[in-house]
């Protein structure tokens, strides 16, 4: 399915801007399909110098027990700007109902990051309505 | 066009700003060449208070002189993370598109762009969505 360019899209914040230099994992809130075929996780990250940051998606069917589910994105390389990377979930082929993003700092380096999800490909008119959007079309 | 979920979309980090009360701040622009749809994704920290920001969509042919497209909206919220998006049909705008943000309170705002549905072969410098499930 190609993105239809219409307003069948919703956006949800999953992780507020976290500033840390502590090595370890941070997990976002989880998200379900909400009636949409696709969820695009967008990870924003900014740091000053050497990079030691990666992200991946985990899946669950009970929102409690999580399985590492995606390849790990490691190429957050540029400095002092925003590095945005995405992971796309096609829900109709996913074995999991709940998804969340694991973000990890691997070296002690002050890093600020946040995660949002864009959901698109609405299946039914009764599914959740578009939110938080403006449209030029 | 076939959809392989990887080459038809690219994601571009734009910028994070600490924006100030009533000061209009323009984000760097995005070139829409080669894509049908552009989505700006804004992450804004309203830090627990009810706040809002005016967002205007601007465009340019030369990436220097920008005009308003006439589309603007006000996003509001009260959470530490508020995510908003602006959807742009690239056939309706000039080559370069940017957002200009005027907040009703000082706060942090970051912006990224997602370009959907390639119409041409991408250039060598793009960043493609990194993982697909």
PDB file of C-alpha atoms in Angstrom:
ATOM      1  CA  UNK A   1       0.000   0.000   0.000  1.00  0.00           C
ATOM      2  CA  UNK A   2       1.315   3.395  -0.864  1.00  0.00           C
ATOM      3  CA  UNK A   3       0.699   6.244   1.480  1.00  0.00           C
ATOM      4  CA  UNK A   4      -2.390   7.903   0.060  1.00  0.00           C
ATOM      5  CA  UNK A   5      -1.405  11.437   1.003  1.00  0.00           C
ATOM      6  CA  UNK A   6      -4.702  12.021   2.746  1.00  0.00           C
ATOM      7  CA  UNK A   7      -5.446  12.770   6.342  1.00  0.00           C
ATOM      8  CA  UNK A   8      -5.802   9.144   7.392  1.00  0.00           C
ATOM      9  CA  UNK A   9      -3.000   9.610   9.825  1.00  0.00           C
ATOM     10  CA  UNK A  10      -2.508  10.136  13.540  1.00  0.00           C
ATOM     11  CA  UNK A  11       0.498  11.078  15.636  1.00  0.00           C
ATOM     12  CA  UNK A  12       1.266  10.048  19.189  1.00  0.00           C
ATOM     13  CA  UNK A  13       4.140  11.001  21.442  1.00  0.00           C
ATOM     14  CA  UNK A  14       5.710   7.990  23.125  1.00  0.00           C
ATOM     15  CA  UNK A  15       8.756   9.306  24.904  1.00  0.00           C
ATOM     16  CA  UNK A  16       9.384  12.845  26.010  1.00  0.00           C
ATOM     17  CA  UNK A  17      12.748  14.449  25.551  1.00  0.00           C
ATOM     18  CA  UNK A  18      15.109  12.566  27.852  1.00  0.00           C
ATOM     19  CA  UNK A  19      18.486  14.052  28.640  1.00  0.00           C
ATOM     20  CA  UNK A  20      20.921  11.556  30.058  1.00  0.00           C
ATOM     21  CA  UNK A  21      24.528  10.464  30.090  1.00  0.00           C
ATOM     22  CA  UNK A  22      23.827   7.194  31.882  1.00  0.00           C
ATOM     23  CA  UNK A  23      24.607   4.045  29.928  1.00  0.00           C
ATOM     24  CA  UNK A  24      21.579   1.764  29.614  1.00  0.00           C
ATOM     25  CA  UNK A  25      18.163   1.210  28.088  1.00  0.00           C
ATOM     26  CA  UNK A  26      15.101   3.447  28.068  1.00  0.00           C
ATOM     27  CA  UNK A  27      11.735   2.148  26.893  1.00  0.00           C
ATOM     28  CA  UNK A  28       8.915   4.138  25.396  1.00  0.00           C
ATOM     29  CA  UNK A  29       5.236   3.778  26.085  1.00  0.00           C
ATOM     30  CA  UNK A  30       3.679   1.001  24.035  1.00  0.00           C
ATOM     31  CA  UNK A  31       1.287   1.477  21.159  1.00  0.00           C
ATOM     32  CA  UNK A  32      -1.290  -0.762  19.440  1.00  0.00           C
ATOM     33  CA  UNK A  33      -2.445  -0.529  15.806  1.00  0.00           C
ATOM     34  CA  UNK A  34      -5.430   1.677  16.732  1.00  0.00           C
ATOM     35  CA  UNK A  35      -7.115   0.668  13.492  1.00  0.00           C
ATOM     36  CA  UNK A  36      -4.206   1.592  11.251  1.00  0.00           C
ATOM     37  CA  UNK A  37      -2.157  -0.668   9.018  1.00  0.00           C
ATOM     38  CA  UNK A  38       1.183   0.995   9.621  1.00  0.00           C
ATOM     39  CA  UNK A  39       3.020   2.510  12.537  1.00  0.00           C
ATOM     40  CA  UNK A  40       6.171   4.488  11.862  1.00  0.00           C
ATOM     41  CA  UNK A  41       8.296   5.035  14.951  1.00  0.00           C
ATOM     42  CA  UNK A  42      10.456   8.122  14.641  1.00  0.00           C
ATOM     43  CA  UNK A  43      13.399   8.464  17.005  1.00  0.00           C
ATOM     44  CA  UNK A  44      14.936  11.919  17.389  1.00  0.00           C
ATOM     45  CA  UNK A  45      18.344  12.180  18.997  1.00  0.00           C
ATOM     46  CA  UNK A  46      20.893  14.947  19.465  1.00  0.00           C
ATOM     47  CA  UNK A  47      24.326  14.885  21.015  1.00  0.00           C
ATOM     48  CA  UNK A  48      27.450  17.015  20.990  1.00  0.00           C
ATOM     49  CA  UNK A  49      30.311  14.761  20.022  1.00  0.00           C
ATOM     50  CA  UNK A  50      31.023  11.047  19.876  1.00  0.00           C
ATOM     51  CA  UNK A  51      27.933   8.941  19.320  1.00  0.00           C
ATOM     52  CA  UNK A  52      26.946   5.901  21.311  1.00  0.00           C
ATOM     53  CA  UNK A  53      23.263   5.506  20.749  1.00  0.00           C
ATOM     54  CA  UNK A  54      20.974   2.932  19.179  1.00  0.00           C
ATOM     55  CA  UNK A  55      17.314   1.984  18.948  1.00  0.00           C
ATOM     56  CA  UNK A  56      15.151  -1.044  18.203  1.00  0.00           C
ATOM     57  CA  UNK A  57      11.516  -2.154  18.440  1.00  0.00           C
ATOM     58  CA  UNK A  58      10.108  -4.726  20.837  1.00  0.00           C
ATOM     59  CA  UNK A  59       6.821  -6.620  20.507  1.00  0.00           C
ATOM     60  CA  UNK A  60       4.379  -8.098  23.033  1.00  0.00           C
ATOM     61  CA  UNK A  61       0.915  -9.606  23.121  1.00  0.00           C
ATOM     62  CA  UNK A  62       0.208  -8.857  26.793  1.00  0.00           C
ATOM     63  CA  UNK A  63       1.972  -5.508  27.162  1.00  0.00           C
ATOM     64  CA  UNK A  64       4.157  -7.132  29.830  1.00  0.00           C
ATOM     65  CA  UNK A  65       6.517  -9.670  28.278  1.00  0.00           C
ATOM     66  CA  UNK A  66       8.586  -8.160  25.493  1.00  0.00           C
ATOM     67  CA  UNK A  67      10.562  -9.678  22.640  1.00  0.00           C
ATOM     68  CA  UNK A  68      13.274  -7.852  20.759  1.00  0.00           C
ATOM     69  CA  UNK A  69      11.747  -7.589  17.329  1.00  0.00           C
ATOM     70  CA  UNK A  70      13.744  -5.468  14.921  1.00  0.00           C
ATOM     71  CA  UNK A  71      17.247  -4.931  13.748  1.00  0.00           C
ATOM     72  CA  UNK A  72      19.014  -2.389  15.902  1.00  0.00           C
ATOM     73  CA  UNK A  73      19.577   1.010  14.369  1.00  0.00           C
ATOM     74  CA  UNK A  74      23.045   2.208  15.202  1.00  0.00           C
ATOM     75  CA  UNK A  75      23.797   4.957  12.715  1.00  0.00           C
ATOM     76  CA  UNK A  76      22.990   7.934  14.896  1.00  0.00           C
ATOM     77  CA  UNK A  77      26.204   9.549  13.853  1.00  0.00           C
ATOM     78  CA  UNK A  78      25.896  13.272  13.143  1.00  0.00           C
ATOM     79  CA  UNK A  79      26.598  15.749  15.944  1.00  0.00           C
ATOM     80  CA  UNK A  80      24.805  18.761  17.377  1.00  0.00           C
ATOM     81  CA  UNK A  81      21.677  18.529  15.278  1.00  0.00           C
ATOM     82  CA  UNK A  82      18.744  16.170  15.080  1.00  0.00           C
ATOM     83  CA  UNK A  83      19.280  12.622  13.950  1.00  0.00           C
ATOM     84  CA  UNK A  84      15.928  11.181  12.991  1.00  0.00           C
ATOM     85  CA  UNK A  85      15.545   7.517  12.213  1.00  0.00           C
ATOM     86  CA  UNK A  86      12.456   5.412  11.651  1.00  0.00           C
ATOM     87  CA  UNK A  87      11.215   1.887  12.088  1.00  0.00           C
ATOM     88  CA  UNK A  88       8.094   0.915  10.175  1.00  0.00           C
ATOM     89  CA  UNK A  89       5.674  -1.713  11.487  1.00  0.00           C
ATOM     90  CA  UNK A  90       3.252  -3.387   9.061  1.00  0.00           C
ATOM     91  CA  UNK A  91       0.637  -4.537  11.549  1.00  0.00           C
ATOM     92  CA  UNK A  92      -1.108  -6.992   9.266  1.00  0.00           C
ATOM     93  CA  UNK A  93       2.046  -9.090   9.159  1.00  0.00           C
ATOM     94  CA  UNK A  94       3.174  -8.507  12.717  1.00  0.00           C
ATOM     95  CA  UNK A  95       2.798 -11.309  15.293  1.00  0.00           C
ATOM     96  CA  UNK A  96       2.472  -8.761  18.105  1.00  0.00           C
ATOM     97  CA  UNK A  97      -0.291  -6.450  19.262  1.00  0.00           C
ATOM     98  CA  UNK A  98       1.800  -4.072  21.344  1.00  0.00           C
ATOM     99  CA  UNK A  99       4.973  -2.407  20.204  1.00  0.00           C
ATOM    100  CA  UNK A 100       7.460  -0.146  21.904  1.00  0.00           C
ATOM    101  CA  UNK A 101      10.896   1.279  21.177  1.00  0.00           C
ATOM    102  CA  UNK A 102      14.014   0.510  23.152  1.00  0.00           C
ATOM    103  CA  UNK A 103      16.589   3.267  23.042  1.00  0.00           C
ATOM    104  CA  UNK A 104      20.029   2.689  24.480  1.00  0.00           C
ATOM    105  CA  UNK A 105      22.947   4.875  25.375  1.00  0.00           C
ATOM    106  CA  UNK A 106      26.132   2.840  25.024  1.00  0.00           C
ATOM    107  CA  UNK A 107      28.727   5.407  26.072  1.00  0.00           C
ATOM    108  CA  UNK A 108      28.542   8.158  28.656  1.00  0.00           C
ATOM    109  CA  UNK A 109      27.766  11.172  26.508  1.00  0.00           C
ATOM    110  CA  UNK A 110      25.078  13.720  27.232  1.00  0.00           C
ATOM    111  CA  UNK A 111      22.306  12.851  24.818  1.00  0.00           C
ATOM    112  CA  UNK A 112      18.776  14.112  24.341  1.00  0.00           C
ATOM    113  CA  UNK A 113      16.226  11.932  22.645  1.00  0.00           C
ATOM    114  CA  UNK A 114      12.500  11.554  22.095  1.00  0.00           C
ATOM    115  CA  UNK A 115      10.213   9.164  20.245  1.00  0.00           C
ATOM    116  CA  UNK A 116       6.917   9.633  18.424  1.00  0.00           C
ATOM    117  CA  UNK A 117       4.735   7.366  16.318  1.00  0.00           C
ATOM    118  CA  UNK A 118       2.899   8.203  13.116  1.00  0.00           C
ATOM    119  CA  UNK A 119       0.094   5.801  12.257  1.00  0.00           C
ATOM    120  CA  UNK A 120      -1.394   5.713   8.771  1.00  0.00           C
ATOM    121  CA  UNK A 121      -3.411   3.460   6.480  1.00  0.00           C
ATOM    122  CA  UNK A 122      -6.706   3.693   8.358  1.00  0.00           C
ATOM    123  CA  UNK A 123      -8.748   0.512   7.985  1.00  0.00           C
ATOM    124  CA  UNK A 124     -12.292   1.571   8.904  1.00  0.00           C
ATOM    125  CA  UNK A 125     -14.162   4.811   9.215  1.00  0.00           C
ATOM    126  CA  UNK A 126     -15.001   3.935  12.804  1.00  0.00           C
ATOM    127  CA  UNK A 127     -11.357   3.739  13.809  1.00  0.00           C
ATOM    128  CA  UNK A 128      -9.738   6.604  15.742  1.00  0.00           C
ATOM    129  CA  UNK A 129      -9.874   9.909  13.999  1.00  0.00           C
ATOM    130  CA  UNK A 130      -6.996  11.951  12.734  1.00  0.00           C
ATOM    131  CA  UNK A 131      -5.360  13.994  15.416  1.00  0.00           C
ATOM    132  CA  UNK A 132      -2.740  16.677  15.838  1.00  0.00           C
ATOM    133  CA  UNK A 133      -2.500  17.543  12.187  1.00  0.00           C
ATOM    134  CA  UNK A 134      -2.531  20.334   9.655  1.00  0.00           C
ATOM    135  CA  UNK A 135      -2.828  19.686   5.946  1.00  0.00           C
ATOM    136  CA  UNK A 136      -1.523  21.402   2.814  1.00  0.00           C
ATOM    137  CA  UNK A 137      -3.404  19.843  -0.083  1.00  0.00           C
TER     138      UNK A 137
ATOM    139  CA  UNK B   1       5.197   1.829  -8.207  1.00  0.00           C
ATOM    140  CA  UNK B   2       5.946  -1.115  -6.024  1.00  0.00           C
ATOM    141  CA  UNK B   3       6.033  -0.620  -2.313  1.00  0.00           C
ATOM    142  CA  UNK B   4       8.926  -2.366  -0.634  1.00  0.00           C
ATOM    143  CA  UNK B   5       8.525  -0.297   2.539  1.00  0.00           C
ATOM    144  CA  UNK B   6      12.107   0.835   2.423  1.00  0.00           C
ATOM    145  CA  UNK B   7      12.993   2.811  -0.660  1.00  0.00           C
ATOM    146  CA  UNK B   8       9.808   4.817  -0.964  1.00  0.00           C
ATOM    147  CA  UNK B   9      10.276   6.702   2.275  1.00  0.00           C
ATOM    148  CA  UNK B  10      13.044   8.728   3.757  1.00  0.00           C
ATOM    149  CA  UNK B  11      13.376  10.393   7.132  1.00  0.00           C
ATOM    150  CA  UNK B  12      15.377  13.509   7.704  1.00  0.00           C
ATOM    151  CA  UNK B  13      16.215  15.093  11.008  1.00  0.00           C
ATOM    152  CA  UNK B  14      15.845  18.831  10.789  1.00  0.00           C
ATOM    153  CA  UNK B  15      16.643  20.670  13.973  1.00  0.00           C
ATOM    154  CA  UNK B  16      15.918  21.162  17.633  1.00  0.00           C
ATOM    155  CA  UNK B  17      15.417  24.679  18.922  1.00  0.00           C
ATOM    156  CA  UNK B  18      14.776  26.271  22.250  1.00  0.00           C
ATOM    157  CA  UNK B  19      12.166  28.748  21.043  1.00  0.00           C
ATOM    158  CA  UNK B  20      11.141  31.852  22.936  1.00  0.00           C
ATOM    159  CA  UNK B  21       7.839  33.456  23.750  1.00  0.00           C
ATOM    160  CA  UNK B  22       6.317  35.230  20.723  1.00  0.00           C
ATOM    161  CA  UNK B  23       9.524  34.932  18.677  1.00  0.00           C
ATOM    162  CA  UNK B  24       8.945  33.386  15.257  1.00  0.00           C
ATOM    163  CA  UNK B  25      11.568  30.729  14.552  1.00  0.00           C
ATOM    164  CA  UNK B  26      11.910  29.107  11.140  1.00  0.00           C
ATOM    165  CA  UNK B  27      13.230  25.589  10.881  1.00  0.00           C
ATOM    166  CA  UNK B  28      15.622  24.678   8.068  1.00  0.00           C
ATOM    167  CA  UNK B  29      13.814  23.758   4.874  1.00  0.00           C
ATOM    168  CA  UNK B  30      13.298  20.427   3.163  1.00  0.00           C
ATOM    169  CA  UNK B  31      13.501  19.829  -0.580  1.00  0.00           C
ATOM    170  CA  UNK B  32      10.467  17.924  -1.771  1.00  0.00           C
ATOM    171  CA  UNK B  33      11.959  16.938  -5.100  1.00  0.00           C
ATOM    172  CA  UNK B  34      11.198  13.343  -5.944  1.00  0.00           C
ATOM    173  CA  UNK B  35       8.455  12.734  -3.397  1.00  0.00           C
ATOM    174  CA  UNK B  36       4.702  13.076  -3.439  1.00  0.00           C
ATOM    175  CA  UNK B  37       4.016  13.714   0.222  1.00  0.00           C
ATOM    176  CA  UNK B  38       5.901  15.412   3.029  1.00  0.00           C
ATOM    177  CA  UNK B  39       5.073  15.028   6.686  1.00  0.00           C
ATOM    178  CA  UNK B  40       6.669  17.304   9.259  1.00  0.00           C
ATOM    179  CA  UNK B  41       6.768  15.729  12.693  1.00  0.00           C
ATOM    180  CA  UNK B  42       7.094  18.152  15.597  1.00  0.00           C
ATOM    181  CA  UNK B  43       8.036  17.143  19.102  1.00  0.00           C
ATOM    182  CA  UNK B  44       7.316  19.882  21.608  1.00  0.00           C
ATOM    183  CA  UNK B  45       7.892  20.053  25.321  1.00  0.00           C
ATOM    184  CA  UNK B  46       5.048  21.873  27.072  1.00  0.00           C
ATOM    185  CA  UNK B  47       6.294  20.585  30.439  1.00  0.00           C
ATOM    186  CA  UNK B  48       3.084  20.059  32.267  1.00  0.00           C
ATOM    187  CA  UNK B  49       1.491  23.436  31.569  1.00  0.00           C
ATOM    188  CA  UNK B  50      -1.152  24.256  29.021  1.00  0.00           C
ATOM    189  CA  UNK B  51       0.740  25.875  26.146  1.00  0.00           C
ATOM    190  CA  UNK B  52       0.370  26.396  22.456  1.00  0.00           C
ATOM    191  CA  UNK B  53       2.322  27.379  19.385  1.00  0.00           C
ATOM    192  CA  UNK B  54       1.429  28.796  16.020  1.00  0.00           C
ATOM    193  CA  UNK B  55       2.845  26.792  13.132  1.00  0.00           C
ATOM    194  CA  UNK B  56       3.009  28.279   9.633  1.00  0.00           C
ATOM    195  CA  UNK B  57       3.946  26.405   6.473  1.00  0.00           C
ATOM    196  CA  UNK B  58       6.254  28.361   4.168  1.00  0.00           C
ATOM    197  CA  UNK B  59       7.730  27.546   0.772  1.00  0.00           C
ATOM    198  CA  UNK B  60      10.333  28.823  -1.676  1.00  0.00           C
ATOM    199  CA  UNK B  61      11.683  28.239  -5.172  1.00  0.00           C
ATOM    200  CA  UNK B  62      15.239  29.280  -4.346  1.00  0.00           C
ATOM    201  CA  UNK B  63      15.559  28.214  -0.694  1.00  0.00           C
ATOM    202  CA  UNK B  64      16.221  31.851   0.191  1.00  0.00           C
ATOM    203  CA  UNK B  65      13.011  33.840  -0.057  1.00  0.00           C
ATOM    204  CA  UNK B  66      10.113  32.108   1.629  1.00  0.00           C
ATOM    205  CA  UNK B  67       6.411  32.890   1.300  1.00  0.00           C
ATOM    206  CA  UNK B  68       3.565  31.681   3.436  1.00  0.00           C
ATOM    207  CA  UNK B  69       1.521  28.928   1.833  1.00  0.00           C
ATOM    208  CA  UNK B  70      -1.513  30.269   3.627  1.00  0.00           C
ATOM    209  CA  UNK B  71      -1.712  27.188   5.791  1.00  0.00           C
ATOM    210  CA  UNK B  72      -1.227  27.664   9.477  1.00  0.00           C
ATOM    211  CA  UNK B  73      -2.503  26.036  12.604  1.00  0.00           C
ATOM    212  CA  UNK B  74      -2.155  26.259  16.343  1.00  0.00           C
ATOM    213  CA  UNK B  75      -1.062  23.196  18.213  1.00  0.00           C
ATOM    214  CA  UNK B  76      -1.675  22.995  21.932  1.00  0.00           C
ATOM    215  CA  UNK B  77      -1.068  20.585  24.752  1.00  0.00           C
ATOM    216  CA  UNK B  78       0.090  20.216  28.314  1.00  0.00           C
ATOM    217  CA  UNK B  79       2.426  17.224  28.333  1.00  0.00           C
ATOM    218  CA  UNK B  80       6.172  16.966  28.412  1.00  0.00           C
ATOM    219  CA  UNK B  81       5.920  15.394  24.981  1.00  0.00           C
ATOM    220  CA  UNK B  82       3.428  16.602  22.438  1.00  0.00           C
ATOM    221  CA  UNK B  83       3.737  15.255  18.916  1.00  0.00           C
ATOM    222  CA  UNK B  84       2.126  16.985  15.973  1.00  0.00           C
ATOM    223  CA  UNK B  85       2.325  16.536  12.260  1.00  0.00           C
ATOM    224  CA  UNK B  86       1.841  18.689   9.214  1.00  0.00           C
ATOM    225  CA  UNK B  87       0.945  16.902   6.006  1.00  0.00           C
ATOM    226  CA  UNK B  88       2.006  18.499   2.720  1.00  0.00           C
ATOM    227  CA  UNK B  89       1.025  17.482  -0.809  1.00  0.00           C
ATOM    228  CA  UNK B  90       4.214  18.330  -2.678  1.00  0.00           C
ATOM    229  CA  UNK B  91       2.263  19.147  -5.847  1.00  0.00           C
ATOM    230  CA  UNK B  92       0.731  22.110  -4.030  1.00  0.00           C
ATOM    231  CA  UNK B  93       3.913  23.784  -2.896  1.00  0.00           C
ATOM    232  CA  UNK B  94       7.215  25.074  -4.217  1.00  0.00           C
ATOM    233  CA  UNK B  95      10.358  22.967  -4.053  1.00  0.00           C
ATOM    234  CA  UNK B  96      11.506  23.969  -0.575  1.00  0.00           C
ATOM    235  CA  UNK B  97       9.192  23.817   2.402  1.00  0.00           C
ATOM    236  CA  UNK B  98       9.743  24.771   6.006  1.00  0.00           C
ATOM    237  CA  UNK B  99       7.833  25.392   9.199  1.00  0.00           C
ATOM    238  CA  UNK B 100       7.882  28.616  11.165  1.00  0.00           C
ATOM    239  CA  UNK B 101       6.963  28.283  14.806  1.00  0.00           C
ATOM    240  CA  UNK B 102       5.777  31.035  17.111  1.00  0.00           C
ATOM    241  CA  UNK B 103       5.280  29.731  20.638  1.00  0.00           C
ATOM    242  CA  UNK B 104       3.050  31.177  23.305  1.00  0.00           C
ATOM    243  CA  UNK B 105       5.699  30.259  25.868  1.00  0.00           C
ATOM    244  CA  UNK B 106       9.372  29.391  25.804  1.00  0.00           C
ATOM    245  CA  UNK B 107       9.925  25.720  25.196  1.00  0.00           C
ATOM    246  CA  UNK B 108      11.921  23.161  23.248  1.00  0.00           C
ATOM    247  CA  UNK B 109      10.766  22.052  19.818  1.00  0.00           C
ATOM    248  CA  UNK B 110      12.354  19.549  17.483  1.00  0.00           C
ATOM    249  CA  UNK B 111      11.338  18.765  13.941  1.00  0.00           C
ATOM    250  CA  UNK B 112      11.861  15.927  11.518  1.00  0.00           C
ATOM    251  CA  UNK B 113      10.576  15.283   8.022  1.00  0.00           C
ATOM    252  CA  UNK B 114       9.224  12.120   6.486  1.00  0.00           C
ATOM    253  CA  UNK B 115       8.965  12.046   2.704  1.00  0.00           C
ATOM    254  CA  UNK B 116       6.641   9.433   1.256  1.00  0.00           C
ATOM    255  CA  UNK B 117       6.241   7.832  -2.168  1.00  0.00           C
ATOM    256  CA  UNK B 118       9.215   8.442  -4.366  1.00  0.00           C
ATOM    257  CA  UNK B 119       8.593   9.664  -7.850  1.00  0.00           C
ATOM    258  CA  UNK B 120      12.210   9.578  -8.971  1.00  0.00           C
ATOM    259  CA  UNK B 121      15.348   7.662  -8.123  1.00  0.00           C
ATOM    260  CA  UNK B 122      16.675   9.068  -4.845  1.00  0.00           C
ATOM    261  CA  UNK B 123      19.978  10.840  -4.657  1.00  0.00           C
ATOM    262  CA  UNK B 124      22.975   9.318  -2.966  1.00  0.00           C
ATOM    263  CA  UNK B 125      22.760  11.407   0.158  1.00  0.00           C
ATOM    264  CA  UNK B 126      19.369  10.463   1.453  1.00  0.00           C
ATOM    265  CA  UNK B 127      18.733   8.579   4.621  1.00  0.00           C
ATOM    266  CA  UNK B 128      16.249   5.812   4.082  1.00  0.00           C
ATOM    267  CA  UNK B 129      14.067   4.497   6.848  1.00  0.00           C
ATOM    268  CA  UNK B 130      16.352   2.126   8.616  1.00  0.00           C
ATOM    269  CA  UNK B 131      14.357  -0.921   9.522  1.00  0.00           C
ATOM    270  CA  UNK B 132      11.149  -2.450   8.311  1.00  0.00           C
ATOM    271  CA  UNK B 133       9.067  -5.126  10.007  1.00  0.00           C
TER     272      UNK B 133
END
